[in-house]
Coordinates of C-alpha atoms in Angstrom, one line a residue:
M1 CA -14.6 14.5 -6.0
E2 CA -14.6 18.3 -6.3
G3 CA -12.1 20.4 -4.4
G4 CA -9.0 18.4 -5.1
K5 CA -7.5 15.1 -4.2
E6 CA -4.9 16.8 -2.0
K7 CA -7.5 18.1 0.4
D8 CA -8.5 16.7 3.8
A9 CA -12.0 15.9 2.5
Y10 CA -10.5 13.4 0.0
T11 CA -8.7 11.6 2.7
K12 CA -11.8 11.5 4.9
A13 CA -13.9 10.2 1.9
C14 CA -11.4 7.6 0.5
G15 CA -8.9 6.8 3.3
I16 CA -11.4 4.5 4.8
I17 CA -12.5 0.8 4.8
E18 CA -16.2 0.1 5.0
M19 CA -16.8 -3.1 7.0
D20 CA -19.9 -4.9 8.2
P21 CA -20.8 -4.0 11.8
S22 CA -20.4 -7.6 12.9
D23 CA -16.8 -7.6 11.5
L24 CA -16.0 -4.4 13.3
K25 CA -17.3 -5.9 16.5
K26 CA -15.2 -9.1 16.0
L27 CA -12.1 -7.0 15.4
G28 CA -12.8 -4.9 18.5
A29 CA -13.0 -1.7 16.4
W30 CA -15.5 1.1 16.2
R31 CA -16.2 3.9 13.7
G32 CA -13.0 5.9 13.2
T33 CA -10.6 3.3 14.5
N34 CA -7.3 3.3 12.5
V35 CA -6.7 -0.2 11.0
R36 CA -4.0 -1.8 8.9
V37 CA -5.2 -3.5 5.8
T38 CA -2.8 -6.0 4.4
S39 CA -2.9 -8.1 1.2
K40 CA -0.1 -9.9 -0.7
Y41 CA 0.4 -6.7 -2.7
G42 CA 1.0 -4.3 0.3
N43 CA -0.6 -2.7 3.2
V44 CA -2.1 0.7 4.2
I45 CA -3.5 2.4 7.2
V46 CA -7.1 3.6 6.9
K47 CA -10.1 4.5 9.1
A48 CA -12.7 1.8 9.7
V49 CA -16.3 2.8 9.2
E50 CA -19.6 0.9 9.1
A51 CA -20.6 -0.2 5.7
T52 CA -23.2 1.9 4.0
Q53 CA -24.7 -1.2 2.3
G54 CA -25.3 -4.6 3.6
P55 CA -25.2 -6.6 5.7
H56 CA -22.2 -8.3 4.1
P57 CA -20.1 -10.0 6.8
G58 CA -16.7 -11.0 5.5
L59 CA -16.6 -8.3 2.8
A60 CA -15.0 -4.9 3.0
Y61 CA -14.7 -1.9 0.7
I62 CA -12.0 0.7 0.2
P63 CA -13.0 3.5 -2.3
M64 CA -10.9 3.9 -5.4
G65 CA -7.8 6.0 -4.7
P66 CA -4.2 5.6 -3.5
W67 CA -5.3 3.7 -0.3
A68 CA -7.0 1.0 -2.3
N69 CA -4.2 1.0 -4.9
S70 CA -1.8 0.1 -2.0
V71 CA -3.4 -3.3 -1.5
V72 CA -4.6 -4.4 -5.0
N73 CA -2.7 -6.2 -7.8
P74 CA -0.8 -3.6 -9.7
N75 CA -1.1 -5.7 -12.9
T76 CA -3.9 -4.2 -14.9
Y77 CA -3.8 -6.8 -17.7
S78 CA -3.6 -4.1 -20.4
T79 CA -6.8 -2.4 -19.2
G80 CA -5.2 0.4 -17.2
M81 CA -7.6 -0.4 -14.4
P82 CA -6.5 -2.5 -11.4
T83 CA -8.7 -5.4 -10.3
F84 CA -10.2 -3.9 -7.2
K85 CA -12.7 -6.7 -6.4
G86 CA -11.9 -10.0 -4.8
T87 CA -8.5 -9.2 -3.2
P88 CA -8.1 -11.2 0.0
I89 CA -7.1 -9.0 2.9
E90 CA -6.4 -9.1 6.6
V91 CA -7.5 -6.2 8.9
E92 CA -6.0 -5.4 12.3
I93 CA -6.2 -2.5 14.6
A94 CA -3.5 0.1 14.1
M95 CA -4.5 2.6 16.8
N96 CA -1.1 4.4 17.0
E97 CA -0.5 4.6 13.2
K98 CA -1.4 7.5 11.0
V99 CA -3.7 7.6 8.0
F100 CA -1.6 9.4 5.5
S101 CA -3.1 12.0 3.2
S102 CA -3.1 11.2 -0.5
V103 CA 0.0 13.3 -1.1
E104 CA 1.9 11.8 1.8
L105 CA 0.9 8.3 0.8
V106 CA 1.9 8.7 -2.9
Q107 CA 5.2 10.3 -1.9
K108 CA 6.0 7.5 0.6
K109 CA 5.1 4.8 -1.9
C110 CA 7.2 6.4 -4.6
R111 CA 10.2 6.5 -2.2
G112 CA 9.5 2.9 -1.1
E113 CA 8.8 4.0 2.5
A114 CA 5.3 2.7 2.8

């Protein structure tokens, strides 16, 4: 992404979760709803958007970046690349919670606050 990962455009492009429209409906969410994504590795607040490919009910996608890193296995098995696919998650509406910028999220994670 050009323009820097500390810019608002990066948060708008990567601080999201793409979900099938049927899954958004079941959740009671709509485009731009803040949601909490939780896995056994952690949780993060992102904006829910309709998937750009599909239909794929039951599957979700968070673009690579600090938001995805918050919920995937940190063990890279000596590859240096986390296993982004196949991580079981739960998604719930988090209307009153903030989607942190990449800088805010990394700072909070480093301090153990998020």
